[in-house]
Amino acid sequence: MTSPSPHLHRAPEEVDADDLALLAREDHWPRPTGWRLSPRAVVTYLLGGEVGGRTIHPKYLGARRRVELAVATLATDRALLLTGAPGTAKSRLSAHLAAAISGTSREVVQGSAATTEEQLRYGWNYAQLLAQGPRLEALVKSPILRAMEAGTQVRLEELTRCPVEVQDALLPVLSEKALSIPELALHIPAARGFNLIATANAHDRGVHALSSALRRRFNVVELPLPDSLELEVAIVSQRLRELADPLELPAPPPAESLVKQVVQVFQELRRGRSLDGSRSFGPPSATLSTAELIALFTDAMALAGHFGARKVEAEHLAGALRSAVVGDASRDAEAWEAYVENVLAQRGGEWAALHDACRAAS
Amino acid sequence: MTPVAPPPDPAGRRAGPSDSPHGRLLVPATLGIRHFSPASARALSLLLEALQPDCILLEAPVDAAGRLRDLGATGTRPPVGLVGVPSPLDGDRFLYPLAPESPEWVAVRWAHERGCLLEGIDLPGAALLALERTTASQSPHDAPVDPYAAFAAAAGAEDFDGWWERRFEQGSHPETYAEAIWALALGLREQPWPEALKREWLMRETFMRRRIREVLDRGVSAERCLVVCGAIHAPALTHDRPTSFPLESGSAPVAGPPSGAAQHLPPTAATGPMAQLTWFPTILSTGRMHSASRMGVVRPPFAYLQLLAEAQREGRPAAVAPAFLSRVAGVLRASGASISPAEVIDAVRLAEQLASMEGAHVVTIRDLRDAAMTRFGAGAASSEVAAAIDLAAEGVGVGHLEGSRPLLAHELERRLEALKLPRLRPGLHHTLELDLRPLPGSIAVERSTLLHRLRALSVPGIVLRDPSDSGARSAWLERWELRGLPSLDAALSEAGLLGDSIAAAVEARLSVRLEQTPTLTGLARVLVDARACALPQLLDRTAERLGQLDLESPPFAELVEAARMVRLDGSWRASATAANASPEGALLDVLFAAAIRRLPLLPEPDHTEARDVMALRTLLGESIATGLRLEDLRVQLKGLATGLRDRPRLRGAALALSLEQALIPLPELSTLLSTRLGGVRIRETAAFLEGLLADPRALHGSPLPGALDAWVRSADSVAFSRALVPLRRAFARWDEEARATLRAATETLASGSASTKPEADASGAQLHPPDGPLARALERLDDLEL
């Protein structure tokens, strides 16, 4: 048994190094210059499959075609923009794409309102700059510049949270595939294999919308919320297994029946109607993403492990469930209570424990 | 090597068990095809040239083949088809479509050009329709497995159409076509088809074999004969391969139908009585063939298939992607989108990359669709881009029948001339305003009726502008836009499938809507269309259906919306006599009654429901103004206004409605106000006033301002203090203009009673001034901090 990692988060190229090595060994399809795997093998890495007598486990559970579109985009010279509601695995897919194509997912810029142009292009070590003037040694390269030189994929998280003028710094990078450093009279062309994978929260579109000039330089692939109960249960179960070790969760994941019930609650609240279509109700304002579901379960696993009998029960989930649903207390609390009383209460049987716990938490 | 099934010999005929001991061929060569497939068409062309048959036996209704060959006349341009019309005219119609680049068209054209015999080998059209109905009634709506998808999955493909396109349209050489289609047919027959469909096929295939024998028995040589049928039937028409489906145990064995035109399928409860079909040639358009075809292909992308066929002929398969995506971009640009050539190039590269990830060098329509959605639609499910892709894939091709125009086109020309409307020639762009009021010598209503009928038939280029778009000033004014489009004849031809005249076709189409629409608003729309199209019988039937609906179930808003649609809009339409005697009038009465019955059941209305209550109120007023009596409703309304103890807001709204209809005499109103406003529950008083005073317009000419003023004047200081907050709340929702109007009205009232002494409270403070107390209270609204 390997000792647990000392780090909270491990990069996909570390966690799935065996899969990547196997695929690289068995991959006989043509690879674009600068790519460690062929586009086909990248898709297999992401969606899973049988390779060389071994099973590659899926890293993304969702529509195959969307993944193919993302990979195909990166094989052209268009950049890729992954959009979707919060918690639809945009960042996860982006990291795994970079790991599979370039062997590293660490070249990343985290976009925010505080992101500056220097973080996208380059900055200076001001001590050296003042002491020696503009020299290559004083240059602080951004992850994008480093990726351009190395011919690797670079990730830009939350693109639409960056101010528009900062976003525009990407235009020459994506158009000319080169970056000029006038202070050093340098023109750095991107090596083959370079491309950019950006993510954007669909809810942020109105905050800092992309200019049409920048949007034209991206192919946009939208990642949807899971549309079936089985798929979302599979996603949650897989992630809980993966997170148990790095988060040192003291309790095992809950029983699948409980996972299924809570996932069903999320899906019904998102849609504003019960899965069998028999009841309609006003959906709450919260997004209720898969990522929130996973966080809800990990919280419950910690709660049950540290303060309970190391077994996740409905009572460990109910409080967090209510907190996830009630985003805007003024209207969501009423919607949540109506759902508990009008939908959960009617089901009885194996739903009774969850209903009682939710009622108590309300 | 000649592509016949299977295995072909160099002469294009099957060897082996089909030969008689004397060397005479017993079974003709058989070619399996996919309907509408250019690859099948190419293979058939080559085989026809190689075989030079004297007779083509086509999988077409046996009674249609005589007319079918005539469609191959020089000058006819597909898409065209044959339509089988039952007698009497109230049954289903059968359409046999011929698309460009399709094997059926190749067969028909070749037979006509070479003087070759063309025989149909399938059941008669009426029998096929009946059989199809039976199959549909016995097949599960949601089959657990899609047989085509199962076949594709077994072949390692994502979907059947994509697999077919790669394997046949792009990858199959005509000379290897026969082997490939034979393997496909056998593979498909092993899939889990519904039992009812398998029984249908068994029956049809038995008949087809019998028909082939009949033709051969007439002396036609099997060697000079070619059978062309859907690929899945091909193995059943030969003797040396497995031909039957394994039916599930317990399924009834099916006997072959007896020969003879109308006896092939006995009438049953499911099929109904059998009717003979009379066949007519018809023009079709590519974008609409899917709606009428029974050939099992959903929305065939004719324009794309044509593009593909041309590229294959020219040996330039890579030209398909840029050509198709440029078309999509062109459609989007025409609707105002800005798609640059660079984006088209990006989309082509993305599509090619998707194809290469499957190990292919040529894109499929799936790659092109996904690339266009990603590139032009920004990855989202854009309905505009999806529609543009569909249009580019289906095309707008319109067929042409040499020397023939649709029957309805002749009728339309006569009617346009009689009504002094312009002929809808290509290039015409004409706008027309119709004043529907009954003016002397006006033919506006007749013109409007014709245009509404054309619109109901989806005739292209006939657009009724929304009054809010066009700035139309009144309900009696209609503004139309007429365009002459090349697809007019195709649309009229297709409409001709529904009826022999424009009126009959419209009635048939609206009847289908009437039968298929379960909702209240859907039926109300049918009624509105039936009225606009001047179809009194349909109007009665629709009103009857609406009257039979359970009106207690639909949401309140739907009731109000239905009433809005049904409401008589004046006397300018012949049927709109604005009387309870008309079907609409009686129906409106029922709808209003249902809506008002629902009022007490509603929760206290939020903003949306309040809007609906307001809409109901407006409708009632307008309806009564146009002559509707609504006697029963008046009693109901008054009951609501004076009852409804636990619904103060609705009680207020009902009182306002009653006042509008003059149902409450002034003394009764004063008593009501005194009771309601003097109550100790301020919250109830506030809700009552909000319902009562929701619409400032309703107070025009109403006794309410006077009654309110009188109450304020007479109320003691305690009652007035208690009512002031609710009054303020209710009036605060009015805009300044409405308040000013009411102020003016109450000041006028006050001037007539200036001698009234002001009251004082216990401290002696004057709570309201002597003149116009309500008016002064209104003035102080914004200053009050209560």
mmCIF file of N, CA and C in Angstrom, chain A residues 29 32 39-40 43 64-69 71-73 75-78 205 215-222, chain B residues 158 338 340 343 346 349-350 353-354 356-360 364 366-368 370-371 373-375 378-381:
data_model
loop_
_atom_site.group_PDB
_atom_site.id
_atom_site.type_symbol
_atom_site.label_atom_id
_atom_site.label_comp_id
_atom_site.label_asym_id
_atom_site.label_seq_id
_atom_site.Cartn_x
_atom_site.Cartn_y
_atom_site.Cartn_z
ATOM 1 N N TRP A 29 -1.774 5.723 -33.256
ATOM 2 C CA TRP A 29 -2.408 6.694 -34.156
ATOM 3 C C TRP A 29 -1.492 7.914 -34.263
ATOM 4 N N PRO A 32 -0.370 14.800 -33.248
ATOM 5 C CA PRO A 32 0.012 16.141 -33.688
ATOM 6 C C PRO A 32 1.351 16.523 -33.045
ATOM 7 N N PRO A 39 -4.994 12.286 -30.687
ATOM 8 C CA PRO A 39 -6.321 12.732 -30.234
ATOM 9 C C PRO A 39 -7.206 11.565 -29.797
ATOM 10 N N ARG A 40 -7.134 10.453 -30.515
ATOM 11 C CA ARG A 40 -7.938 9.286 -30.132
ATOM 12 C C ARG A 40 -7.574 8.800 -28.733
ATOM 13 N N VAL A 43 -8.903 10.984 -26.045
ATOM 14 C CA VAL A 43 -10.323 10.723 -25.774
ATOM 15 C C VAL A 43 -10.473 9.463 -24.926
ATOM 16 N N ARG A 64 -19.776 11.732 -25.073
ATOM 17 C CA ARG A 64 -18.528 11.470 -25.786
ATOM 18 C C ARG A 64 -18.254 12.566 -26.819
ATOM 19 N N ARG A 65 -19.315 12.998 -27.498
ATOM 20 C CA ARG A 65 -19.102 13.913 -28.609
ATOM 21 C C ARG A 65 -18.518 15.242 -28.126
ATOM 22 N N ARG A 66 -18.925 15.665 -26.957
ATOM 23 C CA ARG A 66 -18.400 16.943 -26.453
ATOM 24 C C ARG A 66 -16.905 16.835 -26.180
ATOM 25 N N VAL A 67 -16.503 15.700 -25.666
ATOM 26 C CA VAL A 67 -15.077 15.505 -25.417
ATOM 27 C C VAL A 67 -14.330 15.443 -26.758
ATOM 28 N N GLU A 68 -14.913 14.756 -27.731
ATOM 29 C CA GLU A 68 -14.272 14.692 -29.050
ATOM 30 C C GLU A 68 -14.131 16.090 -29.649
ATOM 31 N N LEU A 69 -15.187 16.904 -29.471
ATOM 32 C CA LEU A 69 -15.113 18.273 -29.997
ATOM 33 C C LEU A 69 -14.010 19.070 -29.304
ATOM 34 N N VAL A 71 -11.255 17.895 -27.882
ATOM 35 C CA VAL A 71 -9.936 17.407 -28.303
ATOM 36 C C VAL A 71 -9.649 17.822 -29.747
ATOM 37 N N ALA A 72 -10.665 17.701 -30.598
ATOM 38 C CA ALA A 72 -10.478 18.093 -32.002
ATOM 39 C C ALA A 72 -10.124 19.569 -32.102
ATOM 40 N N THR A 73 -10.760 20.384 -31.271
ATOM 41 C CA THR A 73 -10.461 21.819 -31.277
ATOM 42 C C THR A 73 -8.988 22.062 -30.957
ATOM 43 N N ALA A 75 -6.584 20.231 -31.443
ATOM 44 C CA ALA A 75 -5.710 19.760 -32.523
ATOM 45 C C ALA A 75 -5.707 20.726 -33.693
ATOM 46 N N THR A 76 -6.656 21.676 -33.705
ATOM 47 C CA THR A 76 -6.586 22.749 -34.700
ATOM 48 C C THR A 76 -5.876 23.922 -34.019
ATOM 49 N N ASP A 77 -5.876 25.079 -34.655
ATOM 50 C CA ASP A 77 -5.208 26.197 -33.972
ATOM 51 C C ASP A 77 -6.204 27.097 -33.245
ATOM 52 N N ARG A 78 -7.459 26.659 -33.116
ATOM 53 C CA ARG A 78 -8.405 27.416 -32.290
ATOM 54 C C ARG A 78 -8.161 27.088 -30.829
ATOM 55 N N ARG A 205 -21.432 35.202 -17.748
ATOM 56 C CA ARG A 205 -21.407 35.801 -19.083
ATOM 57 C C ARG A 205 -21.698 37.291 -19.038
ATOM 58 N N ARG A 215 -13.960 36.022 -28.753
ATOM 59 C CA ARG A 215 -14.816 34.834 -28.863
ATOM 60 C C ARG A 215 -14.543 34.103 -30.169
ATOM 61 N N ARG A 216 -14.290 34.866 -31.232
ATOM 62 C CA ARG A 216 -14.030 34.225 -32.528
ATOM 63 C C ARG A 216 -12.797 33.338 -32.495
ATOM 64 N N ARG A 217 -11.914 33.613 -31.541
ATOM 65 C CA ARG A 217 -10.668 32.832 -31.485
ATOM 66 C C ARG A 217 -10.808 31.570 -30.649
ATOM 67 N N PHE A 218 -11.993 31.386 -30.103
ATOM 68 C CA PHE A 218 -12.256 30.172 -29.325
ATOM 69 C C PHE A 218 -13.285 29.304 -30.027
ATOM 70 N N ASN A 219 -13.121 28.015 -29.903
ATOM 71 C CA ASN A 219 -14.250 27.119 -30.126
ATOM 72 C C ASN A 219 -14.862 26.864 -28.760
ATOM 73 N N VAL A 220 -16.160 27.017 -28.676
ATOM 74 C CA VAL A 220 -16.816 26.914 -27.379
ATOM 75 C C VAL A 220 -17.497 25.545 -27.251
ATOM 76 N N VAL A 221 -17.176 24.855 -26.184
ATOM 77 C CA VAL A 221 -17.837 23.569 -25.907
ATOM 78 C C VAL A 221 -18.528 23.707 -24.561
ATOM 79 N N GLU A 222 -19.820 23.540 -24.576
ATOM 80 C CA GLU A 222 -20.598 23.700 -23.348
ATOM 81 C C GLU A 222 -20.749 22.351 -22.655
ATOM 82 N N GLU B 158 -21.307 5.050 -33.871
ATOM 83 C CA GLU B 158 -22.132 5.800 -32.935
ATOM 84 C C GLU B 158 -23.598 5.804 -33.355
ATOM 85 N N SER B 338 -23.438 37.425 -38.311
ATOM 86 C CA SER B 338 -22.165 37.793 -38.930
ATOM 87 C C SER B 338 -21.218 36.602 -38.831
ATOM 88 N N SER B 340 -17.875 35.091 -40.515
ATOM 89 C CA SER B 340 -16.798 35.467 -41.423
ATOM 90 C C SER B 340 -16.287 34.243 -42.179
ATOM 91 N N GLU B 343 -14.274 32.023 -40.054
ATOM 92 C CA GLU B 343 -15.010 31.095 -39.189
ATOM 93 C C GLU B 343 -15.451 29.865 -39.964
ATOM 94 N N ASP B 346 -12.461 27.733 -40.092
ATOM 95 C CA ASP B 346 -12.265 27.071 -38.793
ATOM 96 C C ASP B 346 -13.220 25.895 -38.634
ATOM 97 N N ARG B 349 -12.086 22.965 -40.659
ATOM 98 C CA ARG B 349 -10.938 22.283 -40.032
ATOM 99 C C ARG B 349 -11.385 21.459 -38.830
ATOM 100 N N LEU B 350 -12.322 21.997 -38.083
ATOM 101 C CA LEU B 350 -12.814 21.244 -36.930
ATOM 102 C C LEU B 350 -13.527 19.968 -37.385
ATOM 103 N N GLN B 353 -11.034 17.491 -38.494
ATOM 104 C CA GLN B 353 -10.330 16.917 -37.355
ATOM 105 C C GLN B 353 -11.192 15.862 -36.669
ATOM 106 N N LEU B 354 -12.502 16.137 -36.567
ATOM 107 C CA LEU B 354 -13.413 15.151 -35.976
ATOM 108 C C LEU B 354 -13.414 13.872 -36.806
ATOM 109 N N SER B 356 -11.016 12.805 -38.746
ATOM 110 C CA SER B 356 -9.721 12.115 -38.652
ATOM 111 C C SER B 356 -9.600 11.359 -37.336
ATOM 112 N N MET B 357 -10.294 11.825 -36.309
ATOM 113 C CA MET B 357 -10.247 11.100 -35.042
ATOM 114 C C MET B 357 -10.957 9.752 -35.141
ATOM 115 N N GLU B 358 -11.782 9.597 -36.174
ATOM 116 C CA GLU B 358 -12.402 8.295 -36.402
ATOM 117 C C GLU B 358 -11.628 7.516 -37.463
ATOM 118 N N GLY B 359 -10.480 8.037 -37.831
ATOM 119 C CA GLY B 359 -9.673 7.348 -38.826
ATOM 120 C C GLY B 359 -10.184 7.549 -40.234
ATOM 121 N N ALA B 360 -11.043 8.548 -40.447
ATOM 122 C CA ALA B 360 -11.609 8.777 -41.777
ATOM 123 C C ALA B 360 -10.981 10.025 -42.393
ATOM 124 N N THR B 364 -18.510 13.452 -42.243
ATOM 125 C CA THR B 364 -19.917 13.074 -42.402
ATOM 126 C C THR B 364 -20.769 14.269 -42.000
ATOM 127 N N ARG B 366 -22.674 14.415 -39.616
ATOM 128 C CA ARG B 366 -22.623 14.580 -38.149
ATOM 129 C C ARG B 366 -21.441 15.467 -37.766
ATOM 130 N N ASP B 367 -20.288 15.227 -38.405
ATOM 131 C CA ASP B 367 -19.126 16.081 -38.134
ATOM 132 C C ASP B 367 -19.439 17.527 -38.504
ATOM 133 N N LEU B 368 -20.103 17.685 -39.658
ATOM 134 C CA LEU B 368 -20.392 19.044 -40.124
ATOM 135 C C LEU B 368 -21.385 19.747 -39.195
ATOM 136 N N ASP B 370 -21.850 19.154 -35.973
ATOM 137 C CA ASP B 370 -21.214 19.475 -34.695
ATOM 138 C C ASP B 370 -20.227 20.630 -34.848
ATOM 139 N N ALA B 371 -19.512 20.637 -35.954
ATOM 140 C CA ALA B 371 -18.560 21.727 -36.174
ATOM 141 C C ALA B 371 -19.298 23.050 -36.327
ATOM 142 N N MET B 373 -22.286 23.816 -35.137
ATOM 143 C CA MET B 373 -22.858 24.222 -33.851
ATOM 144 C C MET B 373 -21.775 24.811 -32.948
ATOM 145 N N THR B 374 -20.593 24.205 -32.967
ATOM 146 C CA THR B 374 -19.517 24.674 -32.098
ATOM 147 C C THR B 374 -18.986 26.019 -32.566
ATOM 148 N N ARG B 375 -18.786 26.127 -33.870
ATOM 149 C CA ARG B 375 -18.123 27.316 -34.413
ATOM 150 C C ARG B 375 -19.099 28.484 -34.563
ATOM 151 N N ALA B 378 -21.412 28.984 -31.021
ATOM 152 C CA ALA B 378 -20.691 29.180 -29.759
ATOM 153 C C ALA B 378 -20.947 28.050 -28.771
ATOM 154 N N GLY B 379 -21.109 26.846 -29.292
ATOM 155 C CA GLY B 379 -21.185 25.686 -28.421
ATOM 156 C C GLY B 379 -22.521 25.468 -27.755
ATOM 157 N N ALA B 380 -23.342 26.517 -27.721
ATOM 158 C CA ALA B 380 -24.628 26.362 -27.047
ATOM 159 C C ALA B 380 -25.628 25.743 -28.014
ATOM 160 N N ALA B 381 -26.734 25.270 -27.452
ATOM 161 C CA ALA B 381 -27.769 24.674 -28.296
ATOM 162 C C ALA B 381 -28.558 25.790 -28.957
#
